[in-house]
Amino acid sequence: FFFFFFFFFQAEDGIRDVERSRGLGDVYKRQVHEDRQDDHGRGQGHQRPRRALPVFGICLGFEAMIAAEADDVTVVEKKHEGLGYGARSTYALKRDDSRFLSAFPTHILDYVERVDATHNYHEYMTSPEKFAANANLTKTYKIVSLSNSMKGSFSFVSIIEGISYPFYAVQFHPELGMASYYRPYLYFPNENLAAEFGRGMLKLML
Protein backbone atom coordinates (compact mmCIF):
# COMPACT_ATOMS: atom_id res chain seq x y z
CA PHE A 1 0.00 0.00 0.00
CA PHE A 2 1.17 3.48 -0.79
CA PHE A 3 0.04 6.53 1.10
CA PHE A 4 0.31 10.04 -0.26
CA PHE A 5 -0.04 13.09 1.92
CA PHE A 6 -0.64 16.55 0.54
CA PHE A 7 -0.13 19.67 2.58
CA PHE A 8 -1.56 23.02 1.55
CA PHE A 9 -0.34 26.23 3.08
CA GLN A 10 -2.03 29.58 2.67
CA ALA A 11 0.44 32.24 1.58
CA GLU A 12 0.28 35.28 3.85
CA ASP A 13 3.55 37.05 3.10
CA GLY A 14 2.93 38.50 -0.33
CA ILE A 15 4.11 35.43 -2.27
CA ARG A 16 0.95 35.41 -4.39
CA ASP A 17 0.73 39.18 -4.67
CA VAL A 18 1.88 41.33 -7.54
CA GLU A 19 3.67 43.57 -5.07
CA ARG A 20 6.54 42.05 -3.10
CA SER A 21 6.16 41.94 0.65
CA ARG A 22 8.20 44.47 2.65
CA GLY A 23 8.31 42.35 5.78
CA LEU A 24 5.97 41.41 8.59
CA GLY A 25 4.43 44.85 8.89
CA ASP A 26 3.41 44.78 5.25
CA VAL A 27 1.55 41.51 5.80
CA TYR A 28 -0.61 43.05 8.52
CA LYS A 29 -1.22 46.23 6.53
CA ARG A 30 -2.73 44.16 3.71
CA GLN A 31 -4.91 41.91 5.85
CA VAL A 32 -8.59 41.65 4.99
CA HIS A 33 -10.68 44.12 6.98
CA GLU A 34 -14.11 43.49 8.38
CA ASP A 35 -16.97 45.95 8.36
CA ARG A 36 -17.70 47.43 11.78
CA GLN A 37 -21.32 46.95 12.80
CA ASP A 38 -23.56 48.61 15.32
CA ASP A 39 -25.56 46.86 18.07
CA HIS A 40 -28.24 45.88 15.54
CA GLY A 41 -25.83 44.19 13.14
CA ARG A 42 -25.92 46.99 10.57
CA GLY A 43 -22.76 48.01 8.78
CA GLN A 44 -21.54 51.49 9.65
CA GLY A 45 -19.73 52.10 6.38
CA HIS A 46 -16.18 51.86 7.68
CA GLN A 47 -13.79 49.06 8.43
CA ARG A 48 -11.45 47.99 11.18
CA PRO A 49 -8.53 45.52 11.05
CA ARG A 50 -9.00 42.09 12.50
CA ARG A 51 -7.14 41.39 15.72
CA ALA A 52 -3.48 40.94 14.81
CA LEU A 53 -1.72 37.83 16.03
CA PRO A 54 1.51 38.51 17.94
CA VAL A 55 4.92 37.61 16.51
CA PHE A 56 7.87 36.78 18.77
CA GLY A 57 11.43 36.24 17.53
CA ILE A 58 14.21 34.65 19.58
CA CYS A 59 17.92 34.97 18.67
CA LEU A 60 17.95 33.95 14.98
CA GLY A 61 14.30 34.98 14.83
CA PHE A 62 15.36 38.44 16.05
CA GLU A 63 17.93 38.64 13.26
CA ALA A 64 15.40 37.47 10.66
CA MET A 65 12.82 40.08 11.72
CA ILE A 66 15.43 42.84 11.54
CA ALA A 67 16.75 41.70 8.15
CA ALA A 68 13.25 41.32 6.69
CA GLU A 69 12.28 44.90 7.51
CA ALA A 70 15.56 46.74 6.95
CA ASP A 71 16.38 48.28 3.59
CA ASP A 72 19.99 47.23 4.18
CA VAL A 73 20.52 43.74 5.60
CA THR A 74 24.06 44.63 6.70
CA VAL A 75 22.47 46.15 9.81
CA VAL A 76 22.76 42.56 11.06
CA GLU A 77 26.52 42.11 11.24
CA LYS A 78 28.75 39.29 12.39
CA LYS A 79 30.44 40.58 15.49
CA HIS A 80 30.95 38.85 18.82
CA GLU A 81 33.50 38.31 21.59
CA GLY A 82 32.41 34.88 22.70
CA LEU A 83 29.41 32.59 22.85
CA GLY A 84 27.42 31.40 25.82
CA TYR A 85 27.51 34.25 28.34
CA GLY A 86 25.06 36.14 30.48
CA ALA A 87 24.32 39.84 30.00
CA ARG A 88 22.19 42.45 31.68
CA SER A 89 19.76 44.81 29.95
CA THR A 90 19.89 48.59 29.77
CA TYR A 91 16.41 49.87 28.98
CA ALA A 92 15.93 52.44 26.22
CA LEU A 93 12.29 53.05 27.16
CA LYS A 94 10.39 53.71 30.34
CA ARG A 95 8.15 50.91 31.55
CA ASP A 96 4.94 52.82 30.78
CA ASP A 97 6.12 53.53 27.22
CA SER A 98 6.67 49.88 26.29
CA ARG A 99 4.17 47.04 25.95
CA PHE A 100 7.02 44.58 26.52
CA LEU A 101 8.31 46.16 29.72
CA SER A 102 4.86 46.88 31.13
CA ALA A 103 4.17 43.13 31.04
CA PHE A 104 6.67 42.62 33.88
CA PRO A 105 6.60 43.78 37.49
CA THR A 106 9.24 46.34 38.39
CA HIS A 107 11.24 43.98 40.61
CA ILE A 108 11.79 41.64 37.63
CA LEU A 109 12.90 44.52 35.41
CA ASP A 110 15.25 45.78 38.12
CA TYR A 111 16.74 42.30 38.44
CA VAL A 112 17.39 41.96 34.68
CA GLU A 113 19.00 45.41 34.68
CA ARG A 114 21.52 44.60 37.43
CA VAL A 115 22.16 40.87 36.92
CA ASP A 116 23.55 39.04 33.87
CA ALA A 117 20.25 37.23 33.43
CA THR A 118 19.94 36.99 29.62
CA HIS A 119 21.77 34.14 27.94
CA ASN A 120 23.56 35.11 24.73
CA TYR A 121 24.71 32.58 22.16
CA HIS A 122 24.82 34.45 18.86
CA GLU A 123 27.48 35.55 16.41
CA TYR A 124 25.42 38.31 14.80
CA MET A 125 24.18 41.56 16.26
CA THR A 126 22.64 44.92 15.37
CA SER A 127 24.22 48.03 16.82
CA PRO A 128 21.94 50.81 18.11
CA GLU A 129 23.66 53.22 15.70
CA LYS A 130 22.86 51.14 12.60
CA PHE A 131 19.34 50.53 13.84
CA ALA A 132 18.71 54.27 14.31
CA ALA A 133 20.14 55.06 10.86
CA ASN A 134 17.77 52.65 9.08
CA ALA A 135 14.50 54.35 8.15
CA ASN A 136 12.53 51.14 7.64
CA LEU A 137 13.49 49.78 11.05
CA THR A 138 12.65 52.95 12.94
CA LYS A 139 9.22 53.09 11.25
CA THR A 140 8.39 49.52 12.29
CA TYR A 141 10.23 48.86 15.56
CA LYS A 142 11.52 50.67 18.58
CA ILE A 143 14.44 49.63 20.74
CA VAL A 144 13.41 48.42 24.17
CA SER A 145 16.83 47.53 25.58
CA LEU A 146 20.53 47.21 24.86
CA SER A 147 23.10 44.72 26.16
CA ASN A 148 26.88 44.59 26.14
CA SER A 149 29.18 42.10 24.43
CA MET A 150 31.02 39.47 26.45
CA LYS A 151 34.05 41.72 27.07
CA GLY A 152 31.99 44.89 27.17
CA SER A 153 33.66 46.58 24.20
CA PHE A 154 30.43 47.23 22.28
CA SER A 155 26.68 47.22 22.81
CA PHE A 156 23.91 45.67 20.71
CA VAL A 157 20.14 45.84 20.48
CA SER A 158 18.74 43.09 22.69
CA ILE A 159 14.95 43.70 22.72
CA ILE A 160 12.68 45.35 20.14
CA GLU A 161 8.93 45.76 19.86
CA GLY A 162 6.65 46.81 17.02
CA ILE A 163 5.33 50.33 16.93
CA SER A 164 1.95 49.57 15.34
CA TYR A 165 1.74 45.79 15.62
CA PRO A 166 2.32 43.21 18.39
CA PHE A 167 5.82 42.27 17.19
CA TYR A 168 8.49 41.43 19.74
CA ALA A 169 12.00 40.02 19.43
CA VAL A 170 14.88 39.32 21.79
CA GLN A 171 18.54 38.75 20.95
CA PHE A 172 19.03 36.16 23.68
CA HIS A 173 17.49 32.89 24.85
CA PRO A 174 14.72 33.48 27.43
CA GLU A 175 13.97 29.74 27.67
CA LEU A 176 17.30 29.19 29.45
CA GLY A 177 16.11 31.34 32.32
CA MET A 178 13.51 28.68 33.03
CA ALA A 179 15.66 25.66 32.18
CA SER A 180 18.59 26.82 34.32
CA TYR A 181 16.39 27.10 37.37
CA TYR A 182 15.90 23.33 37.31
CA ARG A 183 19.25 22.39 35.80
CA PRO A 184 22.07 24.84 36.55
CA TYR A 185 23.81 26.13 33.43
CA LEU A 186 27.37 27.41 33.28
CA TYR A 187 27.68 31.21 33.59
CA PHE A 188 23.94 31.64 34.02
CA PRO A 189 22.08 32.57 37.22
CA ASN A 190 20.22 29.68 38.76
CA GLU A 191 17.63 31.94 40.38
CA ASN A 192 13.88 32.15 40.49
CA LEU A 193 13.79 35.72 39.14
CA ALA A 194 15.63 34.64 35.98
CA ALA A 195 12.99 31.96 35.48
CA GLU A 196 10.22 34.48 36.11
CA PHE A 197 11.63 36.72 33.38
CA GLY A 198 11.40 33.85 30.90
CA ARG A 199 7.89 32.90 31.99
CA GLY A 200 6.80 36.51 31.67
CA MET A 201 7.54 36.42 27.93
CA LEU A 202 5.22 33.46 27.56
CA LYS A 203 2.44 35.43 29.24
CA LEU A 204 3.14 38.37 26.94
CA MET A 205 1.99 36.31 23.96
CA LEU A 206 -1.34 35.26 25.52
Coordinates of C-alpha atoms in Angstrom, one line a residue:
F1 CA 0.0 0.0 0.0
F2 CA 1.2 3.5 -0.8
F3 CA 0.0 6.5 1.1
F4 CA 0.3 10.0 -0.3
F5 CA 0.0 13.1 1.9
F6 CA -0.6 16.5 0.5
F7 CA -0.1 19.7 2.6
F8 CA -1.6 23.0 1.5
F9 CA -0.3 26.2 3.1
Q10 CA -2.0 29.6 2.7
A11 CA 0.4 32.2 1.6
E12 CA 0.3 35.3 3.8
D13 CA 3.5 37.1 3.1
G14 CA 2.9 38.5 -0.3
I15 CA 4.1 35.4 -2.3
R16 CA 1.0 35.4 -4.4
D17 CA 0.7 39.2 -4.7
V18 CA 1.9 41.3 -7.5
E19 CA 3.7 43.6 -5.1
R20 CA 6.5 42.1 -3.1
S21 CA 6.2 41.9 0.7
R22 CA 8.2 44.5 2.6
G23 CA 8.3 42.4 5.8
L24 CA 6.0 41.4 8.6
G25 CA 4.4 44.9 8.9
D26 CA 3.4 44.8 5.2
V27 CA 1.6 41.5 5.8
Y28 CA -0.6 43.0 8.5
K29 CA -1.2 46.2 6.5
R30 CA -2.7 44.2 3.7
Q31 CA -4.9 41.9 5.9
V32 CA -8.6 41.7 5.0
H33 CA -10.7 44.1 7.0
E34 CA -14.1 43.5 8.4
D35 CA -17.0 45.9 8.4
R36 CA -17.7 47.4 11.8
Q37 CA -21.3 46.9 12.8
D38 CA -23.6 48.6 15.3
D39 CA -25.6 46.9 18.1
H40 CA -28.2 45.9 15.5
G41 CA -25.8 44.2 13.1
R42 CA -25.9 47.0 10.6
G43 CA -22.8 48.0 8.8
Q44 CA -21.5 51.5 9.6
G45 CA -19.7 52.1 6.4
H46 CA -16.2 51.9 7.7
Q47 CA -13.8 49.1 8.4
R48 CA -11.4 48.0 11.2
P49 CA -8.5 45.5 11.1
R50 CA -9.0 42.1 12.5
R51 CA -7.1 41.4 15.7
A52 CA -3.5 40.9 14.8
L53 CA -1.7 37.8 16.0
P54 CA 1.5 38.5 17.9
V55 CA 4.9 37.6 16.5
F56 CA 7.9 36.8 18.8
G57 CA 11.4 36.2 17.5
I58 CA 14.2 34.7 19.6
C59 CA 17.9 35.0 18.7
L60 CA 17.9 33.9 15.0
G61 CA 14.3 35.0 14.8
F62 CA 15.4 38.4 16.1
E63 CA 17.9 38.6 13.3
A64 CA 15.4 37.5 10.7
M65 CA 12.8 40.1 11.7
I66 CA 15.4 42.8 11.5
A67 CA 16.8 41.7 8.2
A68 CA 13.3 41.3 6.7
E69 CA 12.3 44.9 7.5
A70 CA 15.6 46.7 7.0
D71 CA 16.4 48.3 3.6
D72 CA 20.0 47.2 4.2
V73 CA 20.5 43.7 5.6
T74 CA 24.1 44.6 6.7
V75 CA 22.5 46.1 9.8
V76 CA 22.8 42.6 11.1
E77 CA 26.5 42.1 11.2
K78 CA 28.7 39.3 12.4
K79 CA 30.4 40.6 15.5
H80 CA 30.9 38.9 18.8
E81 CA 33.5 38.3 21.6
G82 CA 32.4 34.9 22.7
L83 CA 29.4 32.6 22.9
G84 CA 27.4 31.4 25.8
Y85 CA 27.5 34.2 28.3
G86 CA 25.1 36.1 30.5
A87 CA 24.3 39.8 30.0
R88 CA 22.2 42.5 31.7
S89 CA 19.8 44.8 30.0
T90 CA 19.9 48.6 29.8
Y91 CA 16.4 49.9 29.0
A92 CA 15.9 52.4 26.2
L93 CA 12.3 53.1 27.2
K94 CA 10.4 53.7 30.3
R95 CA 8.1 50.9 31.6
D96 CA 4.9 52.8 30.8
D97 CA 6.1 53.5 27.2
S98 CA 6.7 49.9 26.3
R99 CA 4.2 47.0 25.9
F100 CA 7.0 44.6 26.5
L101 CA 8.3 46.2 29.7
S102 CA 4.9 46.9 31.1
A103 CA 4.2 43.1 31.0
F104 CA 6.7 42.6 33.9
P105 CA 6.6 43.8 37.5
T106 CA 9.2 46.3 38.4
H107 CA 11.2 44.0 40.6
I108 CA 11.8 41.6 37.6
L109 CA 12.9 44.5 35.4
D110 CA 15.3 45.8 38.1
Y111 CA 16.7 42.3 38.4
V112 CA 17.4 42.0 34.7
E113 CA 19.0 45.4 34.7
R114 CA 21.5 44.6 37.4
V115 CA 22.2 40.9 36.9
D116 CA 23.6 39.0 33.9
A117 CA 20.2 37.2 33.4
T118 CA 19.9 37.0 29.6
H119 CA 21.8 34.1 27.9
N120 CA 23.6 35.1 24.7
Y121 CA 24.7 32.6 22.2
H122 CA 24.8 34.5 18.9
E123 CA 27.5 35.6 16.4
Y124 CA 25.4 38.3 14.8
M125 CA 24.2 41.6 16.3
T126 CA 22.6 44.9 15.4
S127 CA 24.2 48.0 16.8
P128 CA 21.9 50.8 18.1
E129 CA 23.7 53.2 15.7
K130 CA 22.9 51.1 12.6
F131 CA 19.3 50.5 13.8
A132 CA 18.7 54.3 14.3
A133 CA 20.1 55.1 10.9
N134 CA 17.8 52.7 9.1
A135 CA 14.5 54.3 8.1
N136 CA 12.5 51.1 7.6
L137 CA 13.5 49.8 11.1
T138 CA 12.6 53.0 12.9
K139 CA 9.2 53.1 11.3
T140 CA 8.4 49.5 12.3
Y141 CA 10.2 48.9 15.6
K142 CA 11.5 50.7 18.6
I143 CA 14.4 49.6 20.7
V144 CA 13.4 48.4 24.2
S145 CA 16.8 47.5 25.6
L146 CA 20.5 47.2 24.9
S147 CA 23.1 44.7 26.2
N148 CA 26.9 44.6 26.1
S149 CA 29.2 42.1 24.4
M150 CA 31.0 39.5 26.5
K151 CA 34.1 41.7 27.1
G152 CA 32.0 44.9 27.2
S153 CA 33.7 46.6 24.2
F154 CA 30.4 47.2 22.3
S155 CA 26.7 47.2 22.8
F156 CA 23.9 45.7 20.7
V157 CA 20.1 45.8 20.5
S158 CA 18.7 43.1 22.7
I159 CA 15.0 43.7 22.7
I160 CA 12.7 45.3 20.1
E161 CA 8.9 45.8 19.9
G162 CA 6.6 46.8 17.0
I163 CA 5.3 50.3 16.9
S164 CA 2.0 49.6 15.3
Y165 CA 1.7 45.8 15.6
P166 CA 2.3 43.2 18.4
F167 CA 5.8 42.3 17.2
Y168 CA 8.5 41.4 19.7
A169 CA 12.0 40.0 19.4
V170 CA 14.9 39.3 21.8
Q171 CA 18.5 38.7 20.9
F172 CA 19.0 36.2 23.7
H173 CA 17.5 32.9 24.9
P174 CA 14.7 33.5 27.4
E175 CA 14.0 29.7 27.7
L176 CA 17.3 29.2 29.4
G177 CA 16.1 31.3 32.3
M178 CA 13.5 28.7 33.0
A179 CA 15.7 25.7 32.2
S180 CA 18.6 26.8 34.3
Y181 CA 16.4 27.1 37.4
Y182 CA 15.9 23.3 37.3
R183 CA 19.3 22.4 35.8
P184 CA 22.1 24.8 36.5
Y185 CA 23.8 26.1 33.4
L186 CA 27.4 27.4 33.3
Y187 CA 27.7 31.2 33.6
F188 CA 23.9 31.6 34.0
P189 CA 22.1 32.6 37.2
N190 CA 20.2 29.7 38.8
E191 CA 17.6 31.9 40.4
N192 CA 13.9 32.1 40.5
L193 CA 13.8 35.7 39.1
A194 CA 15.6 34.6 36.0
A195 CA 13.0 32.0 35.5
E196 CA 10.2 34.5 36.1
F197 CA 11.6 36.7 33.4
G198 CA 11.4 33.9 30.9
R199 CA 7.9 32.9 32.0
G200 CA 6.8 36.5 31.7
M201 CA 7.5 36.4 27.9
L202 CA 5.2 33.5 27.6
K203 CA 2.4 35.4 29.2
L204 CA 3.1 38.4 26.9
M205 CA 2.0 36.3 24.0
L206 CA -1.3 35.3 25.5

